[in-house]
Amino acid sequence: VGVACCLSRMTGFRVDEDEIAYIALHIGGNLENYQKQKERLICVLVCPQYYDMSDVMSEKISREFSDSLLIRSIITNVSELVAVKTADLIISTVTLQPGRWEHVVTVNPFLRSNDLENIRREIFEIHRERKRESLKSMLLQMTSPELFCRNDSHFTQEEILSFMIDRMEGLGYVGPSFREEVKEREKHSTTAFGRLAVPHALALNAFRTGIYILLSEKPIAWDEHQVNLILLFAVNREDRTMFHEVFDNLIVLLLENHNLEQALSCQSYEEFVDTLTML
């Protein structure tokens, strides 16, 4: 949407939602590739040397998990493992004693299909744990009990946005221009995704970064959608990386209907944060 706004200012033509989606496909594809490389886990392979078995295993694992694993070292004697300082995952052909390594997958030296599946499952689990920890940490930085509200009355989109913006302005998160900036963003394309709405301004000029969370028992008409959960984002430029990560992760989580239902059932701010980080 930001790119589309720049194009509109430069050319005088309004970029419609179909064209915005086309832009998003190109940018999103490149960001996805970058993110995959950045999130590769550091792996140590433990395999007693027997001819070239460790090399064959390493090559097969690297080929199978090129996007998610980086084999940092190959250890042919278990005693050498104590010298390893950091590793996200240990893949071993021998059973290791329980110790400092939380994530260990024991595999057959010939790497059968179930071994590969076990490695894949452990990679998924590591990423899920990290995302939970990261999301909770960032949510606690960007939210607070004073930015949480439950609504059981009928309001229009304009009324509910005005209420939330007034609240954020009164708490010192945003200035007077924030209201028009949020409205301007809504004009370009809806910020509703099913029963979730994530209004925000394109300018990252909030005094403080924050998310106002509003849960509504009665659906609120939001363009062509009926929303029950509204997350109003106010973002300071210094927190833009954190904003993008929280924004993307929350949308992915809350587009799942059963996740959204769990979030909507929360009665307090603390319960809401705990629920989101365990989904």
PDB file of C-alpha atoms in Angstrom:
ATOM      1  CA  VAL A   1       0.000   0.000   0.000  1.00  0.00           C
ATOM      2  CA  GLY A   2       2.899   2.339   0.759  1.00  0.00           C
ATOM      3  CA  VAL A   3       4.387   1.727  -2.696  1.00  0.00           C
ATOM      4  CA  ALA A   4       0.966   2.309  -4.266  1.00  0.00           C
ATOM      5  CA  CYS A   5       0.632   5.640  -2.440  1.00  0.00           C
ATOM      6  CA  CYS A   6       4.055   6.725  -3.718  1.00  0.00           C
ATOM      7  CA  LEU A   7       3.070   5.795  -7.268  1.00  0.00           C
ATOM      8  CA  SER A   8      -0.186   7.733  -6.918  1.00  0.00           C
ATOM      9  CA  ARG A   9       1.664  10.844  -5.741  1.00  0.00           C
ATOM     10  CA  MET A  10       4.196  10.558  -8.560  1.00  0.00           C
ATOM     11  CA  THR A  11       1.727   9.898 -11.375  1.00  0.00           C
ATOM     12  CA  GLY A  12      -1.582  11.354 -10.226  1.00  0.00           C
ATOM     13  CA  PHE A  13      -3.312   8.024 -10.883  1.00  0.00           C
ATOM     14  CA  ARG A  14      -5.010   5.999  -8.166  1.00  0.00           C
ATOM     15  CA  VAL A  15      -3.654   2.445  -7.845  1.00  0.00           C
ATOM     16  CA  ASP A  16      -6.564   0.042  -7.249  1.00  0.00           C
ATOM     17  CA  GLU A  17      -6.578  -3.036  -5.004  1.00  0.00           C
ATOM     18  CA  ASP A  18      -5.870  -5.487  -7.854  1.00  0.00           C
ATOM     19  CA  GLU A  19      -2.681  -3.624  -8.726  1.00  0.00           C
ATOM     20  CA  ILE A  20      -1.723  -3.365  -5.052  1.00  0.00           C
ATOM     21  CA  ALA A  21      -2.022  -7.157  -4.812  1.00  0.00           C
ATOM     22  CA  TYR A  22       0.248  -7.510  -7.860  1.00  0.00           C
ATOM     23  CA  ILE A  23       2.881  -5.269  -6.224  1.00  0.00           C
ATOM     24  CA  ALA A  24       2.558  -7.277  -2.986  1.00  0.00           C
ATOM     25  CA  LEU A  25       3.269 -10.563  -4.796  1.00  0.00           C
ATOM     26  CA  HIS A  26       6.605  -9.263  -6.091  1.00  0.00           C
ATOM     27  CA  ILE A  27       7.726  -7.621  -2.851  1.00  0.00           C
ATOM     28  CA  GLY A  28       6.423 -10.504  -0.714  1.00  0.00           C
ATOM     29  CA  GLY A  29       8.258 -13.121  -2.769  1.00  0.00           C
ATOM     30  CA  ASN A  30      11.591 -11.392  -2.273  1.00  0.00           C
ATOM     31  CA  LEU A  31      10.987 -10.790   1.431  1.00  0.00           C
ATOM     32  CA  GLU A  32      10.044 -14.447   1.900  1.00  0.00           C
ATOM     33  CA  ASN A  33      13.319 -15.620   0.365  1.00  0.00           C
ATOM     34  CA  TYR A  34      15.285 -13.176   2.511  1.00  0.00           C
ATOM     35  CA  GLN A  35      13.461 -14.285   5.654  1.00  0.00           C
ATOM     36  CA  LYS A  36      14.126 -17.961   4.955  1.00  0.00           C
ATOM     37  CA  GLN A  37      17.853 -17.365   4.673  1.00  0.00           C
ATOM     38  CA  LYS A  38      17.873 -15.243   7.816  1.00  0.00           C
ATOM     39  CA  GLU A  39      16.032 -17.899   9.840  1.00  0.00           C
ATOM     40  CA  ARG A  40      18.258 -20.849   8.954  1.00  0.00           C
ATOM     41  CA  LEU A  41      19.178 -22.839  12.052  1.00  0.00           C
ATOM     42  CA  ILE A  42      22.755 -23.681  13.000  1.00  0.00           C
ATOM     43  CA  CYS A  43      23.132 -27.471  13.021  1.00  0.00           C
ATOM     44  CA  VAL A  44      25.851 -29.814  14.277  1.00  0.00           C
ATOM     45  CA  LEU A  45      26.035 -33.324  12.858  1.00  0.00           C
ATOM     46  CA  VAL A  46      27.323 -36.074  15.171  1.00  0.00           C
ATOM     47  CA  CYS A  47      28.366 -39.109  13.138  1.00  0.00           C
ATOM     48  CA  PRO A  48      31.253 -41.488  13.955  1.00  0.00           C
ATOM     49  CA  GLN A  49      33.481 -41.619  10.895  1.00  0.00           C
ATOM     50  CA  TYR A  50      32.949 -44.721   8.800  1.00  0.00           C
ATOM     51  CA  TYR A  51      34.349 -44.293   5.321  1.00  0.00           C
ATOM     52  CA  ASP A  52      32.547 -41.224   3.936  1.00  0.00           C
ATOM     53  CA  MET A  53      29.243 -41.751   5.784  1.00  0.00           C
ATOM     54  CA  SER A  54      29.330 -38.373   7.561  1.00  0.00           C
ATOM     55  CA  ASP A  55      29.974 -36.584   4.261  1.00  0.00           C
ATOM     56  CA  VAL A  56      27.123 -38.432   2.578  1.00  0.00           C
ATOM     57  CA  MET A  57      24.783 -37.613   5.477  1.00  0.00           C
ATOM     58  CA  SER A  58      25.821 -33.976   5.508  1.00  0.00           C
ATOM     59  CA  GLU A  59      25.220 -33.636   1.783  1.00  0.00           C
ATOM     60  CA  LYS A  60      21.804 -35.262   2.002  1.00  0.00           C
ATOM     61  CA  ILE A  61      20.685 -33.128   4.970  1.00  0.00           C
ATOM     62  CA  SER A  62      21.981 -29.948   3.313  1.00  0.00           C
ATOM     63  CA  ARG A  63      20.140 -30.794   0.110  1.00  0.00           C
ATOM     64  CA  GLU A  64      16.893 -31.685   1.882  1.00  0.00           C
ATOM     65  CA  PHE A  65      16.905 -28.667   4.245  1.00  0.00           C
ATOM     66  CA  SER A  66      18.810 -26.049   2.270  1.00  0.00           C
ATOM     67  CA  ASP A  67      16.312 -23.318   3.234  1.00  0.00           C
ATOM     68  CA  SER A  68      16.185 -24.103   6.941  1.00  0.00           C
ATOM     69  CA  LEU A  69      19.485 -25.626   8.147  1.00  0.00           C
ATOM     70  CA  LEU A  70      23.142 -24.668   7.991  1.00  0.00           C
ATOM     71  CA  ILE A  71      25.505 -27.464   9.069  1.00  0.00           C
ATOM     72  CA  ARG A  72      28.219 -25.637  10.987  1.00  0.00           C
ATOM     73  CA  SER A  73      30.346 -28.671  11.890  1.00  0.00           C
ATOM     74  CA  ILE A  74      30.550 -32.467  11.702  1.00  0.00           C
ATOM     75  CA  ILE A  75      31.690 -34.296  14.836  1.00  0.00           C
ATOM     76  CA  THR A  76      32.974 -37.835  14.567  1.00  0.00           C
ATOM     77  CA  ASN A  77      33.538 -38.365  18.292  1.00  0.00           C
ATOM     78  CA  VAL A  78      30.873 -37.616  20.894  1.00  0.00           C
ATOM     79  CA  SER A  79      33.484 -36.272  23.320  1.00  0.00           C
ATOM     80  CA  GLU A  80      34.148 -33.396  20.904  1.00  0.00           C
ATOM     81  CA  LEU A  81      30.619 -32.132  21.443  1.00  0.00           C
ATOM     82  CA  VAL A  82      31.638 -30.355  24.659  1.00  0.00           C
ATOM     83  CA  ALA A  83      33.688 -27.913  22.567  1.00  0.00           C
ATOM     84  CA  VAL A  84      30.650 -26.786  20.579  1.00  0.00           C
ATOM     85  CA  LYS A  85      29.647 -23.327  21.805  1.00  0.00           C
ATOM     86  CA  THR A  86      26.402 -22.692  19.947  1.00  0.00           C
ATOM     87  CA  ALA A  87      24.012 -24.844  17.969  1.00  0.00           C
ATOM     88  CA  ASP A  88      20.272 -24.705  17.437  1.00  0.00           C
ATOM     89  CA  LEU A  89      19.941 -28.377  16.552  1.00  0.00           C
ATOM     90  CA  ILE A  90      22.022 -31.526  17.046  1.00  0.00           C
ATOM     91  CA  ILE A  91      21.505 -34.371  14.588  1.00  0.00           C
ATOM     92  CA  SER A  92      23.185 -37.539  15.844  1.00  0.00           C
ATOM     93  CA  THR A  93      23.524 -41.113  14.702  1.00  0.00           C
ATOM     94  CA  VAL A  94      24.174 -42.176  18.310  1.00  0.00           C
ATOM     95  CA  THR A  95      22.037 -41.635  21.392  1.00  0.00           C
ATOM     96  CA  LEU A  96      23.327 -38.708  23.416  1.00  0.00           C
ATOM     97  CA  GLN A  97      23.096 -38.327  27.169  1.00  0.00           C
ATOM     98  CA  PRO A  98      20.575 -35.693  28.295  1.00  0.00           C
ATOM     99  CA  GLY A  99      22.405 -32.446  28.883  1.00  0.00           C
ATOM    100  CA  ARG A 100      22.778 -28.906  27.647  1.00  0.00           C
ATOM    101  CA  TRP A 101      21.234 -29.494  24.228  1.00  0.00           C
ATOM    102  CA  GLU A 102      17.495 -28.983  24.163  1.00  0.00           C
ATOM    103  CA  HIS A 103      16.899 -29.949  20.559  1.00  0.00           C
ATOM    104  CA  VAL A 104      18.441 -33.277  19.519  1.00  0.00           C
ATOM    105  CA  VAL A 105      17.263 -35.645  16.775  1.00  0.00           C
ATOM    106  CA  THR A 106      18.655 -39.177  16.751  1.00  0.00           C
ATOM    107  CA  VAL A 107      18.702 -40.632  13.241  1.00  0.00           C
ATOM    108  CA  ASN A 108      19.639 -43.777  11.393  1.00  0.00           C
ATOM    109  CA  PRO A 109      23.040 -43.439   9.639  1.00  0.00           C
ATOM    110  CA  PHE A 110      21.294 -44.114   6.333  1.00  0.00           C
ATOM    111  CA  LEU A 111      18.710 -41.334   6.885  1.00  0.00           C
ATOM    112  CA  ARG A 112      15.400 -42.999   6.225  1.00  0.00           C
ATOM    113  CA  SER A 113      12.265 -41.044   5.368  1.00  0.00           C
ATOM    114  CA  ASN A 114      11.048 -41.064   8.980  1.00  0.00           C
ATOM    115  CA  ASP A 115      14.404 -39.577  10.058  1.00  0.00           C
ATOM    116  CA  LEU A 116      13.933 -36.699   7.646  1.00  0.00           C
ATOM    117  CA  GLU A 117      10.410 -36.204   8.946  1.00  0.00           C
ATOM    118  CA  ASN A 118      11.678 -36.114  12.537  1.00  0.00           C
ATOM    119  CA  ILE A 119      14.236 -33.463  11.578  1.00  0.00           C
ATOM    120  CA  ARG A 120      11.547 -31.447   9.805  1.00  0.00           C
ATOM    121  CA  ARG A 121       9.280 -31.692  12.852  1.00  0.00           C
ATOM    122  CA  GLU A 122      12.075 -30.520  15.192  1.00  0.00           C
ATOM    123  CA  ILE A 123      12.876 -27.558  12.926  1.00  0.00           C
ATOM    124  CA  PHE A 124       9.208 -26.568  13.008  1.00  0.00           C
ATOM    125  CA  GLU A 125       9.131 -26.866  16.805  1.00  0.00           C
ATOM    126  CA  ILE A 126      12.248 -24.686  17.235  1.00  0.00           C
ATOM    127  CA  HIS A 127      10.781 -21.974  15.009  1.00  0.00           C
ATOM    128  CA  ARG A 128       7.446 -22.146  16.818  1.00  0.00           C
ATOM    129  CA  GLU A 129       9.103 -21.759  20.234  1.00  0.00           C
ATOM    130  CA  ARG A 130      11.156 -18.812  19.043  1.00  0.00           C
ATOM    131  CA  LYS A 131       8.186 -17.098  17.448  1.00  0.00           C
ATOM    132  CA  ARG A 132       6.166 -17.491  20.630  1.00  0.00           C
ATOM    133  CA  GLU A 133       8.938 -16.023  22.768  1.00  0.00           C
ATOM    134  CA  SER A 134       9.615 -13.207  20.313  1.00  0.00           C
ATOM    135  CA  LEU A 135       5.935 -12.374  19.824  1.00  0.00           C
ATOM    136  CA  LYS A 136       5.276 -12.259  23.571  1.00  0.00           C
ATOM    137  CA  SER A 137       8.278 -10.018  24.171  1.00  0.00           C
ATOM    138  CA  MET A 138       7.232  -7.608  21.421  1.00  0.00           C
ATOM    139  CA  LEU A 139       3.569  -7.610  22.438  1.00  0.00           C
ATOM    140  CA  LEU A 140       4.513  -6.684  25.995  1.00  0.00           C
ATOM    141  CA  GLN A 141       6.550  -3.775  24.602  1.00  0.00           C
ATOM    142  CA  MET A 142       3.772  -2.552  22.284  1.00  0.00           C
ATOM    143  CA  THR A 143       0.674  -3.140  24.423  1.00  0.00           C
ATOM    144  CA  SER A 144      -0.539  -2.544  27.972  1.00  0.00           C
ATOM    145  CA  PRO A 145      -3.740  -2.991  30.028  1.00  0.00           C
ATOM    146  CA  GLU A 146      -4.698   0.626  29.279  1.00  0.00           C
ATOM    147  CA  LEU A 147      -4.738  -0.238  25.569  1.00  0.00           C
ATOM    148  CA  PHE A 148      -7.204  -3.128  25.966  1.00  0.00           C
ATOM    149  CA  CYS A 149     -10.984  -2.883  25.794  1.00  0.00           C
ATOM    150  CA  ARG A 150     -14.027  -5.151  25.421  1.00  0.00           C
ATOM    151  CA  ASN A 151     -17.117  -3.747  23.667  1.00  0.00           C
ATOM    152  CA  ASP A 152     -20.688  -5.039  23.836  1.00  0.00           C
ATOM    153  CA  SER A 153     -22.465  -2.095  22.174  1.00  0.00           C
ATOM    154  CA  HIS A 154     -23.350  -1.287  18.560  1.00  0.00           C
ATOM    155  CA  PHE A 155     -20.888   1.110  16.930  1.00  0.00           C
ATOM    156  CA  THR A 156     -20.084   2.100  13.358  1.00  0.00           C
ATOM    157  CA  GLN A 157     -16.588   1.814  11.923  1.00  0.00           C
ATOM    158  CA  GLU A 158     -16.139   5.588  12.194  1.00  0.00           C
ATOM    159  CA  GLU A 159     -17.343   5.706  15.802  1.00  0.00           C
ATOM    160  CA  ILE A 160     -15.153   2.877  17.014  1.00  0.00           C
ATOM    161  CA  LEU A 161     -12.066   4.261  15.223  1.00  0.00           C
ATOM    162  CA  SER A 162     -12.701   7.708  16.674  1.00  0.00           C
ATOM    163  CA  PHE A 163     -12.995   6.232  20.181  1.00  0.00           C
ATOM    164  CA  MET A 164      -9.753   4.255  19.838  1.00  0.00           C
ATOM    165  CA  ILE A 165      -7.797   7.150  18.327  1.00  0.00           C
ATOM    166  CA  ASP A 166      -9.055   9.513  21.061  1.00  0.00           C
ATOM    167  CA  ARG A 167      -7.830   7.031  23.650  1.00  0.00           C
ATOM    168  CA  MET A 168      -4.363   6.688  22.075  1.00  0.00           C
ATOM    169  CA  GLU A 169      -4.061  10.438  21.678  1.00  0.00           C
ATOM    170  CA  GLY A 170      -5.096  10.994  25.292  1.00  0.00           C
ATOM    171  CA  LEU A 171      -2.448   8.520  26.476  1.00  0.00           C
ATOM    172  CA  GLY A 172       0.261  10.335  24.536  1.00  0.00           C
ATOM    173  CA  TYR A 173       0.899   7.730  21.832  1.00  0.00           C
ATOM    174  CA  VAL A 174      -0.065   9.889  18.828  1.00  0.00           C
ATOM    175  CA  GLY A 175      -0.604  13.492  17.788  1.00  0.00           C
ATOM    176  CA  PRO A 176      -3.633  15.201  16.195  1.00  0.00           C
ATOM    177  CA  SER A 177      -2.587  14.275  12.631  1.00  0.00           C
ATOM    178  CA  PHE A 178      -2.904  10.539  13.353  1.00  0.00           C
ATOM    179  CA  ARG A 179      -6.682  10.578  12.853  1.00  0.00           C
ATOM    180  CA  GLU A 180      -6.508  11.803   9.248  1.00  0.00           C
ATOM    181  CA  GLU A 181      -3.561   9.524   8.478  1.00  0.00           C
ATOM    182  CA  VAL A 182      -5.561   6.447   9.561  1.00  0.00           C
ATOM    183  CA  LYS A 183      -8.540   7.579   7.463  1.00  0.00           C
ATOM    184  CA  GLU A 184      -6.272   8.174   4.482  1.00  0.00           C
ATOM    185  CA  ARG A 185      -4.883   4.630   4.779  1.00  0.00           C
ATOM    186  CA  GLU A 186      -8.414   3.181   4.814  1.00  0.00           C
ATOM    187  CA  LYS A 187      -9.234   4.998   1.552  1.00  0.00           C
ATOM    188  CA  HIS A 188      -6.586   3.059  -0.382  1.00  0.00           C
ATOM    189  CA  SER A 189      -7.788  -0.419   0.611  1.00  0.00           C
ATOM    190  CA  THR A 190      -9.595  -1.975   3.545  1.00  0.00           C
ATOM    191  CA  THR A 191      -7.582  -3.007   6.576  1.00  0.00           C
ATOM    192  CA  ALA A 192     -10.125  -5.723   7.421  1.00  0.00           C
ATOM    193  CA  PHE A 193      -9.310  -9.413   7.001  1.00  0.00           C
ATOM    194  CA  GLY A 194     -12.454 -11.429   7.641  1.00  0.00           C
ATOM    195  CA  ARG A 195     -13.445 -10.705  11.246  1.00  0.00           C
ATOM    196  CA  LEU A 196     -10.162  -8.919  12.014  1.00  0.00           C
ATOM    197  CA  ALA A 197      -9.333  -5.261  11.296  1.00  0.00           C
ATOM    198  CA  VAL A 198      -5.859  -3.755  11.632  1.00  0.00           C
ATOM    199  CA  PRO A 199      -6.156   0.007  11.002  1.00  0.00           C
ATOM    200  CA  HIS A 200      -2.932   1.997  10.956  1.00  0.00           C
ATOM    201  CA  ALA A 201      -1.288   5.037   9.386  1.00  0.00           C
ATOM    202  CA  LEU A 202       1.283   4.785   6.609  1.00  0.00           C
ATOM    203  CA  ALA A 203       3.462   7.417   8.273  1.00  0.00           C
ATOM    204  CA  LEU A 204       5.543   6.020  11.132  1.00  0.00           C
ATOM    205  CA  ASN A 205       5.433   9.184  13.226  1.00  0.00           C
ATOM    206  CA  ALA A 206       3.723   8.117  16.451  1.00  0.00           C
ATOM    207  CA  PHE A 207       5.264   9.517  19.639  1.00  0.00           C
ATOM    208  CA  ARG A 208       5.302   5.981  21.065  1.00  0.00           C
ATOM    209  CA  THR A 209       4.640   2.616  19.456  1.00  0.00           C
ATOM    210  CA  GLY A 210       1.461   0.952  20.674  1.00  0.00           C
ATOM    211  CA  ILE A 211      -1.428  -1.315  19.720  1.00  0.00           C
ATOM    212  CA  TYR A 212      -4.943  -0.581  20.922  1.00  0.00           C
ATOM    213  CA  ILE A 213      -6.808  -3.898  21.248  1.00  0.00           C
ATOM    214  CA  LEU A 214     -10.605  -3.894  21.044  1.00  0.00           C
ATOM    215  CA  LEU A 215     -12.698  -7.072  21.272  1.00  0.00           C
ATOM    216  CA  SER A 216     -16.331  -6.649  20.256  1.00  0.00           C
ATOM    217  CA  GLU A 217     -19.075  -9.165  21.005  1.00  0.00           C
ATOM    218  CA  LYS A 218     -21.310  -7.467  18.431  1.00  0.00           C
ATOM    219  CA  PRO A 219     -19.843  -7.436  14.887  1.00  0.00           C
ATOM    220  CA  ILE A 220     -18.847  -4.011  13.553  1.00  0.00           C
ATOM    221  CA  ALA A 221     -19.474  -3.288   9.871  1.00  0.00           C
ATOM    222  CA  TRP A 222     -16.060  -2.560   8.333  1.00  0.00           C
ATOM    223  CA  ASP A 223     -16.440  -1.910   4.620  1.00  0.00           C
ATOM    224  CA  GLU A 224     -17.825  -5.246   3.330  1.00  0.00           C
ATOM    225  CA  HIS A 225     -16.659  -7.157   6.411  1.00  0.00           C
ATOM    226  CA  GLN A 226     -18.122  -7.781   9.880  1.00  0.00           C
ATOM    227  CA  VAL A 227     -15.272  -7.571  12.382  1.00  0.00           C
ATOM    228  CA  ASN A 228     -15.042  -8.610  16.035  1.00  0.00           C
ATOM    229  CA  LEU A 229     -11.406  -7.812  16.744  1.00  0.00           C
ATOM    230  CA  ILE A 230      -9.689  -4.490  15.990  1.00  0.00           C
ATOM    231  CA  LEU A 231      -5.984  -3.841  16.458  1.00  0.00           C
ATOM    232  CA  LEU A 232      -5.146  -0.157  15.967  1.00  0.00           C
ATOM    233  CA  PHE A 233      -1.406   0.241  15.339  1.00  0.00           C
ATOM    234  CA  ALA A 234       0.498   3.447  16.119  1.00  0.00           C
ATOM    235  CA  VAL A 235       4.159   3.131  15.152  1.00  0.00           C
ATOM    236  CA  ASN A 236       7.265   5.169  15.813  1.00  0.00           C
ATOM    237  CA  ARG A 237       9.847   4.875  13.026  1.00  0.00           C
ATOM    238  CA  GLU A 238      12.476   3.466  15.385  1.00  0.00           C
ATOM    239  CA  ASP A 239      10.198   0.454  16.014  1.00  0.00           C
ATOM    240  CA  ARG A 240       9.302  -0.254  12.380  1.00  0.00           C
ATOM    241  CA  THR A 241      11.048  -3.654  12.289  1.00  0.00           C
ATOM    242  CA  MET A 242       9.202  -4.782  15.407  1.00  0.00           C
ATOM    243  CA  PHE A 243       5.933  -3.442  13.968  1.00  0.00           C
ATOM    244  CA  HIS A 244       6.243  -5.436  10.749  1.00  0.00           C
ATOM    245  CA  GLU A 245       7.036  -8.648  12.593  1.00  0.00           C
ATOM    246  CA  VAL A 246       4.143  -8.282  15.053  1.00  0.00           C
ATOM    247  CA  PHE A 247       1.762  -7.136  12.309  1.00  0.00           C
ATOM    248  CA  ASP A 248       2.503 -10.098  10.028  1.00  0.00           C
ATOM    249  CA  ASN A 249       2.472 -12.718  12.784  1.00  0.00           C
ATOM    250  CA  LEU A 250      -0.794 -11.522  14.321  1.00  0.00           C
ATOM    251  CA  ILE A 251      -2.612 -11.495  10.996  1.00  0.00           C
ATOM    252  CA  VAL A 252      -1.439 -15.020  10.165  1.00  0.00           C
ATOM    253  CA  LEU A 253      -2.515 -16.283  13.601  1.00  0.00           C
ATOM    254  CA  LEU A 254      -5.880 -14.540  13.736  1.00  0.00           C
ATOM    255  CA  LEU A 255      -6.979 -15.444  10.212  1.00  0.00           C
ATOM    256  CA  GLU A 256      -7.468 -18.959  11.585  1.00  0.00           C
ATOM    257  CA  ASN A 257     -11.046 -18.926  12.848  1.00  0.00           C
ATOM    258  CA  HIS A 258     -10.414 -21.148  15.899  1.00  0.00           C
ATOM    259  CA  ASN A 259      -7.514 -18.873  16.924  1.00  0.00           C
ATOM    260  CA  LEU A 260      -9.720 -15.816  16.561  1.00  0.00           C
ATOM    261  CA  GLU A 261     -12.445 -17.430  18.688  1.00  0.00           C
ATOM    262  CA  GLN A 262      -9.929 -18.130  21.462  1.00  0.00           C
ATOM    263  CA  ALA A 263      -8.713 -14.522  21.337  1.00  0.00           C
ATOM    264  CA  LEU A 264     -12.281 -13.157  21.442  1.00  0.00           C
ATOM    265  CA  SER A 265     -13.071 -15.212  24.545  1.00  0.00           C
ATOM    266  CA  CYS A 266     -10.371 -13.429  26.575  1.00  0.00           C
ATOM    267  CA  GLN A 267     -11.666 -11.273  29.410  1.00  0.00           C
ATOM    268  CA  SER A 268      -8.468  -9.413  30.303  1.00  0.00           C
ATOM    269  CA  TYR A 269      -5.338  -7.993  28.737  1.00  0.00           C
ATOM    270  CA  GLU A 270      -3.100 -10.571  30.437  1.00  0.00           C
ATOM    271  CA  GLU A 271      -5.258 -13.458  29.216  1.00  0.00           C
ATOM    272  CA  PHE A 272      -5.252 -12.031  25.672  1.00  0.00           C
ATOM    273  CA  VAL A 273      -1.437 -11.818  25.492  1.00  0.00           C
ATOM    274  CA  ASP A 274      -0.993 -15.315  26.966  1.00  0.00           C
ATOM    275  CA  THR A 275      -3.560 -16.752  24.558  1.00  0.00           C
ATOM    276  CA  LEU A 276      -1.967 -15.175  21.470  1.00  0.00           C
ATOM    277  CA  THR A 277       1.495 -16.411  22.334  1.00  0.00           C
ATOM    278  CA  MET A 278       0.289 -19.999  22.821  1.00  0.00           C
ATOM    279  CA  LEU A 279      -1.677 -20.317  19.584  1.00  0.00           C
TER     280      LEU A 279
END
